[in-house]
Coordinates of C-alpha atoms and ligand atoms in Angstrom, one line a residue:
X488 CA 15.5 -2.2 -0.6
X489 CA 18.1 -1.7 2.1
X490 CA 17.1 1.0 4.6
X491 CA 20.1 3.0 6.0
X492 CA 19.5 4.1 9.6
X493 CA 21.5 7.1 10.9
X494 CA 21.3 8.4 14.5
X495 CA 21.8 11.8 16.0
X496 CA 20.3 14.1 18.6
X497 CA 19.2 17.7 18.5
X498 CA 22.1 18.8 20.7
X499 CA 24.6 17.1 18.5
X500 CA 23.4 17.4 14.9
X501 CA 25.5 15.5 12.3
X502 CA 25.4 17.9 9.4
X503 CA 27.4 15.7 7.2
X504 CA 24.9 12.9 7.6
X505 CA 22.1 15.3 6.8
X506 CA 23.8 16.3 3.6
X507 CA 23.8 12.6 2.7
X508 CA 20.1 12.5 3.5
X509 CA 19.5 15.6 1.4
X510 CA 21.3 13.8 -1.5
X511 CA 18.8 10.9 -1.2
X512 CA 15.9 13.4 -1.5
X513 CA 17.4 15.2 -4.4
X514 CA 17.7 12.0 -6.3
X515 CA 14.1 11.2 -5.7
X516 CA 14.4 8.9 -2.7
X517 CA 12.5 8.7 0.6
X518 CA 13.9 9.6 4.1
X519 CA 12.0 9.3 7.4
X520 CA 12.9 12.1 9.8
X521 CA 12.0 13.3 13.3
X522 CA 9.9 16.4 14.1
X523 CA 8.5 17.7 17.3
X524 CA 5.0 16.2 16.5
X525 CA 5.6 12.7 15.0
X526 CA 8.1 11.2 12.5
X527 CA 7.5 12.2 8.9
X528 CA 8.2 10.2 5.7
X529 CA 9.8 12.8 3.5
X530 CA 10.3 13.1 -0.3
X531 CA 11.0 16.1 -2.6
X532 CA 7.7 18.0 -2.5
X533 CA 8.3 19.4 -6.0
X534 CA 8.9 16.0 -7.6
X535 CA 5.7 14.1 -8.4
X536 CA 7.5 10.8 -8.6
X537 CA 8.9 11.2 -5.1
X538 CA 5.3 11.9 -3.8
X539 CA 4.1 8.8 -5.7
X540 CA 6.7 6.8 -3.8
X541 CA 5.5 8.1 -0.5
X542 CA 1.9 6.9 -1.2
X543 CA 3.3 3.5 -2.3
X544 CA 5.6 3.0 0.7
X545 CA 2.8 3.8 3.2
X546 CA 0.0 2.1 1.3
X547 CA -1.8 5.5 1.5
X548 CA -4.8 6.3 -0.7
X549 CA -3.6 8.8 -3.4
X550 CA -6.4 11.4 -2.6
X551 CA -5.0 11.9 0.9
X552 CA -2.7 15.0 0.4
X553 CA 0.8 15.4 1.9
X554 CA 2.0 18.4 4.0
X555 CA 4.9 20.5 2.5
X556 CA 7.6 21.1 5.2
X557 CA 9.8 24.2 5.0
X558 CA 12.7 25.5 7.0
X559 CA 12.4 29.3 6.3
X560 CA 9.2 31.3 6.6
X561 CA 10.0 33.1 3.3
X562 CA 9.8 29.8 1.4
X563 CA 6.0 29.8 2.2
X564 CA 5.5 32.3 -0.6
X565 CA 7.2 30.1 -3.2
X566 CA 4.6 27.3 -2.8
X567 CA 1.5 29.1 -1.5
X568 CA -0.6 31.9 -3.1
X569 CA -3.0 34.4 -1.5
X570 CA -1.2 34.3 1.9
X571 CA -3.3 36.7 4.0
X572 CA -2.3 38.9 6.9
X573 CA -3.8 36.4 9.5
X574 CA -1.5 33.7 8.1
X575 CA 1.6 35.9 8.3
X576 CA 0.8 36.7 11.9
X577 CA 0.2 33.0 12.7
X578 CA 3.5 32.1 11.1
X579 CA 5.3 34.8 13.1
X580 CA 3.8 33.6 16.3
X581 CA 3.8 29.8 15.9
X582 CA 6.5 28.9 13.3
X583 CA 8.6 26.9 13.7
X584 CA 6.0 24.8 15.5
X585 CA 3.1 22.3 15.3
X586 CA 0.8 24.4 13.0
X587 CA 0.0 23.5 9.4
X588 CA -1.7 26.1 7.3
X589 CA -3.6 25.5 4.0
X590 CA -3.4 27.9 1.1
X591 CA -4.1 28.1 -2.6
X592 CA -1.2 26.1 -4.2
X593 CA 1.2 27.6 -6.7
X594 CA 2.0 25.8 -10.0
X595 CA 5.4 24.6 -8.8
X596 CA 3.6 22.2 -6.4
X597 CA 2.6 19.0 -8.3
X598 CA -1.0 17.7 -7.9
X599 CA 0.5 14.4 -6.9
X600 CA 1.8 16.1 -3.7
X601 CA -1.6 17.7 -2.9
X602 CA -3.7 14.6 -3.7
X603 CA -5.2 16.4 -6.7
X604 CA -6.3 19.4 -4.7
X605 CA -5.6 23.0 -5.8
X606 CA -4.6 23.8 -2.2
X607 CA -1.4 23.1 -0.4
X608 CA -0.7 22.4 3.3
X609 CA 2.5 24.0 4.7
X610 CA 4.3 23.6 8.0
X611 CA 7.7 24.6 9.4
X612 CA 8.7 22.1 12.1
X613 CA 10.4 23.0 15.3
X614 CA 13.2 20.5 15.4
X615 CA 16.8 21.2 14.5
X616 CA 17.3 17.8 12.8
X617 CA 14.2 18.4 10.7
X618 CA 15.3 21.9 9.8
X619 CA 18.8 20.8 8.8
X620 CA 17.4 17.9 6.7
X621 CA 14.9 20.1 4.9
X622 CA 17.6 22.7 4.1
X623 CA 20.0 20.0 2.8
X624 CA 17.2 18.6 0.6
X625 CA 16.5 21.9 -1.2
X626 CA 13.9 23.4 1.1
X627 CA 10.6 21.6 0.3
X628 CA 9.8 18.2 1.9
X629 CA 6.5 16.5 1.3
X630 CA 5.7 14.4 4.3
X631 CA 2.8 12.6 5.9
X632 CA 3.4 10.6 9.2
X633 CA 6.0 7.8 8.7
X634 CA 3.7 4.9 9.5
X635 CA 1.9 2.3 7.3
X636 CA -1.5 3.8 6.4
X637 CA -4.0 3.2 9.2
X638 CA -1.5 2.4 12.0
X639 CA -0.8 4.7 14.9
X640 CA 1.6 7.6 14.0
X641 CA 5.3 6.9 14.9
X642 CA 6.6 8.9 17.9
X643 CA 10.0 7.1 18.0
X644 CA 12.4 5.8 15.3
X645 CA 11.6 2.2 16.4
X646 CA 8.0 2.7 15.3
X647 CA 9.2 3.8 11.9
X648 CA 11.6 0.9 11.6
X649 CA 8.8 -1.5 12.4
X650 CA 6.5 -0.1 9.7
X651 CA 8.9 1.0 6.9
X652 CA 12.2 -0.9 7.2
X653 CA 13.0 -2.2 3.7
X654 CA 10.4 0.1 2.0
X655 CA 12.3 3.4 2.1
X656 CA 15.9 4.6 1.6
X657 CA 16.8 6.1 4.9
X658 CA 15.6 6.7 8.5
X659 CA 17.0 9.5 10.7
X660 CA 16.7 8.4 14.3
X661 CA 16.5 11.5 16.4
X662 CA 15.0 10.0 19.5
X663 CA 11.4 10.3 20.8
X664 CA 9.1 13.1 19.6
X665 CA 8.4 15.8 22.2
X666 CA 4.7 16.5 21.4
X667 CA 3.6 13.1 20.1
X668 CA 0.4 14.2 18.2
X669 CA 0.3 15.5 14.6
X670 CA 0.1 19.2 13.9
X671 CA -3.0 21.4 14.1
X672 CA -4.3 21.9 10.5
X673 CA -5.9 25.3 9.8
X674 CA -7.5 26.2 6.5
X675 CA -6.5 29.8 5.7
X676 CA -8.3 30.0 2.3
X677 CA -11.6 31.5 3.8
X678 CA -12.2 34.7 5.6
X679 CA -12.0 33.1 9.0
X680 CA -9.3 30.5 9.8
X681 CA -10.9 27.0 10.1
X682 CA -9.4 24.2 12.1
X683 CA -9.6 20.9 10.2
X684 CA -7.5 18.8 12.6
X685 CA -7.0 19.8 16.3
X686 CA -3.5 19.6 17.7
X687 CA -1.1 21.2 20.2
X688 CA -1.9 24.7 18.9
X689 CA -5.4 25.1 20.1
X690 CA -8.3 27.2 18.7
X691 CA -7.9 29.7 21.6
X692 CA -4.2 30.1 20.6
X693 CA -5.2 30.8 17.0
X694 CA -8.0 33.2 18.0
X695 CA -5.6 35.1 20.2
X696 CA -3.6 36.0 17.1
X697 CA -6.3 36.3 14.4
X698 CA -9.4 37.4 16.4
X699 CA -11.6 34.6 15.1
X700 CA -11.5 30.9 14.4
X701 CA -14.0 28.2 13.2
X702 CA -14.0 24.4 13.5
X703 CA -14.7 22.0 10.7
X704 CA -17.8 20.2 12.2
X705 CA -16.1 16.8 11.8
X706 CA -13.5 17.9 14.4
X707 CA -16.0 18.1 17.2
X708 CA -18.3 15.3 16.2
X709 CA -18.2 11.9 17.8
X710 CA -20.3 10.5 15.0
X711 CA -18.3 9.0 12.1
X712 CA -20.3 9.1 8.9
X713 CA -22.7 12.0 9.2
X714 CA -20.2 14.8 8.4
X715 CA -17.6 14.6 5.7
X716 CA -14.3 16.1 7.0
X717 CA -12.6 18.8 4.9
X718 CA -9.1 17.4 5.5
X719 CA -9.3 14.4 3.2
X720 CA -7.1 12.3 5.5
X721 CA -9.6 12.5 8.3
X722 CA -12.1 10.3 6.6
X723 CA -9.8 7.2 6.6
X724 CA -9.5 4.8 9.5
X725 CA -6.6 6.3 11.4
X726 CA -4.3 5.8 14.4
X727 CA -5.8 2.3 14.9
X728 CA -4.3 -0.5 17.0
X729 CA -5.1 -4.1 15.8
X730 CA -7.2 -4.9 18.9
X731 CA -10.7 -3.6 19.4
X732 CA -10.5 -0.3 21.3
X733 CA -13.4 1.1 23.4
X734 CA -13.4 4.4 25.3
X735 CA -15.2 4.2 28.7
X736 CA -16.6 7.5 30.0
X737 CA -18.1 8.2 33.4
X738 CA -17.3 8.4 37.1
X739 CA -14.2 6.6 38.4
X740 CA -16.2 3.8 40.1
X741 CA -18.4 3.2 37.2
X742 CA -15.5 3.1 34.8
X743 CA -13.6 0.7 37.0
X744 CA -16.7 -1.6 37.3
X745 CA -17.4 -1.6 33.6
X746 CA -13.8 -2.3 32.6
X747 CA -13.1 -5.0 35.2
X748 CA -16.3 -6.8 34.2
X749 CA -15.2 -6.6 30.6
X750 CA -11.8 -8.0 31.5
X751 CA -13.5 -10.9 33.4
X752 CA -15.5 -11.8 30.3
X753 CA -12.3 -11.6 28.1
X754 CA -10.5 -13.9 30.5
X755 CA -13.3 -16.5 30.3
X756 CA -13.3 -16.4 26.5
X757 CA -9.5 -16.3 26.2
X758 CA -9.3 -12.8 24.7
X759 CA -6.1 -10.9 25.6
X760 CA -7.1 -7.4 27.0
X761 CA -5.4 -4.3 28.1
X762 CA -6.3 -0.9 29.7
X763 CA -5.1 2.6 28.9
X764 CA -5.3 4.6 32.1
X765 CA -4.0 7.6 33.9
X766 CA -1.3 7.2 36.6
X767 CA -3.9 7.9 39.3
X768 CA -6.2 5.0 38.3
X769 CA -3.8 2.4 37.1
X770 CA -4.3 0.3 40.2
X771 CA -8.1 0.2 39.6
X772 CA -7.6 -2.6 37.0
X773 CA -5.5 -5.2 38.8
X774 CA -7.4 -8.1 37.0
X775 CA -6.0 -6.9 33.6
X776 CA -2.9 -8.6 32.2
X777 CA -1.6 -5.3 30.8
X778 CA -2.3 -1.8 32.2
X779 CA -0.6 1.0 30.4
X780 CA -0.5 4.4 32.1
X781 CA -0.1 7.3 29.7
X782 CA 0.6 9.9 32.4
X783 CA -0.8 11.9 35.3
X784 CA -4.2 13.5 34.6
X785 CA -2.9 17.0 35.1
X786 CA 0.1 16.5 32.7
X787 CA -1.7 16.5 29.4
X788 CA 1.5 17.0 27.4
X789 CA 2.7 13.6 28.8
X790 CA -0.6 11.9 27.9
X791 CA -0.3 13.2 24.3
X792 CA 3.3 12.2 24.1
X793 CA 2.6 8.6 25.2
X794 CA -0.7 7.9 23.5
X795 CA 0.6 6.3 20.2
X796 CA 3.4 4.3 21.9
X797 CA 0.7 2.9 24.2
X798 CA -1.5 1.8 21.2
X799 CA 1.5 0.3 19.5
X800 CA 2.5 -1.6 22.6
X801 CA -0.9 -3.2 22.6
X802 CA -0.2 -4.5 19.1
X803 CA 3.3 -5.8 20.1
X804 CA 1.6 -7.7 22.9
X805 CA -1.1 -9.1 20.6
X806 CA -3.9 -7.5 22.6
X807 CA -7.4 -8.2 21.2
X808 CA -9.5 -5.9 23.5
X809 CA -8.4 -2.5 24.7
X810 CA -10.3 -0.4 27.2
X811 CA -9.4 3.3 27.5
X812 CA -10.3 5.9 30.0
X813 CA -11.4 9.3 28.6
X814 CA -8.7 11.9 28.4
X815 CA -10.7 15.1 27.8
X816 CA -8.1 17.3 29.4
X817 CA -8.6 21.1 29.4
X818 CA -6.1 22.4 26.7
X819 CA -5.1 19.7 24.2
X820 CA -7.8 17.2 25.3
X821 CA -9.7 17.9 22.1
X822 CA -6.6 16.8 20.0
X823 CA -6.0 13.7 22.2
X824 CA -9.7 12.6 22.1
X825 CA -9.9 13.3 18.4
X826 CA -7.2 10.7 17.8
X827 CA -8.4 8.3 20.4
X828 CA -12.0 8.3 19.1
X829 CA -10.8 7.6 15.6
X830 CA -8.5 4.8 16.9
X831 CA -11.6 3.4 18.6
X832 CA -13.6 3.6 15.4
X833 CA -16.0 5.8 17.5
X834 CA -16.8 3.1 20.0
X835 CA -17.6 5.0 23.2
X836 CA -19.5 3.7 26.2
X837 CA -21.0 6.1 28.7
X838 CA -21.4 4.5 32.2
Ligands
AMP253 P1 -0.8 13.0 8.0 O1 -0.2 14.0 8.9 O2 0.0 11.8 7.8 O3 -2.2 12.6 8.5 O4 -1.1 13.6 6.6 C1 -1.3 15.0 6.4 C2 -2.7 15.4 6.7 O5 -2.9 16.8 6.2 C3 -3.8 14.6 6.1 O6 -4.8 14.3 7.0 C4 -4.4 15.5 5.0 O7 -5.7 15.3 4.7 C5 -4.1 16.9 5.5 N1 -3.9 17.8 4.4 C6 -2.8 17.9 3.6 N2 -3.0 18.8 2.6 C7 -4.3 19.3 2.7 C8 -5.1 20.2 2.0 N3 -4.6 20.8 0.9 N4 -6.3 20.4 2.4 C9 -6.8 19.8 3.5 N5 -6.1 18.9 4.2 C10 -4.8 18.6 3.9
MG254 MG1 -0.9 10.1 9.3

């Protein structure tokens, strides 16, 4: 299949091109599009065949549900049942934005879109291109992240092209994503909102609106198999680079000694290694062939924005061993570390 690539930016939206993209969706095709979190791989959420194509293009297990993206808050009520007051308040406060809410699904949403579940995940992205594209497509776009299953999520159109060129109809290149981590997922079907996947919208931000919040235990656990996550996608290997990633936690000197000793060993055995560091510590690892700084320690937005591109760069450079510092920053550190720990297959060394 030939993949058409169209380019635009949020200050200069090409509505005619978005109409063409909408036409692709209406005829059952697939279009990758930018959002503020990561790039999504979109199909018509109300067309089971389109959802089937999304799973096939990504190589995604069919029990891993898709998120339904909307561009008008009122459209929520067409796909979701039992929308409670807390959800309405959260939508008022954080939509459009990086918050996905789970509700009882309405019949109009095919089971193919929800991975067989009777619930539906809904989000309204905060990105003008995404909003225009969803509107031109009829209002309901099913989309997971636009990467091959298991790979780090795409935060730039180049990442999408690398994974999906030739497998989908169209890619809208809208430049790099501002946030760089997937949305927060909150289950709204119980009496208290429950966070299934941490993201830019934190538990405190949700609690400030609803008065209470709970966490799926799998969100805070470092241990892989003991707890089964409620968001089906969280049980699969995710966000993973090809090289073996290990997170090294501890004081600066101890982390430096451990990583530099590891790199020495790698050099002796001919393994190509890399380090993910903060700006402040990037010169600690001079022995490494590749040191990627993801940002200053006090700029956690920057760290989040650069994380996936850093993991993908390791793949591009055929890196076999990756050592990462810990990025447990105050606000979105939980989301950053949730992704990094999964990418590391839960390999964490305390020094
Ligand atoms: P992705 O953003 O590519 O990881 O895909 C969407 C994520 O949303 C997956 O991790 C899904 O498990 C999660 N998700 C979508 N629908 C539901 C749902 N009804 N219940 C729980 N999690 C969901
Ligand atoms: Mg994904």
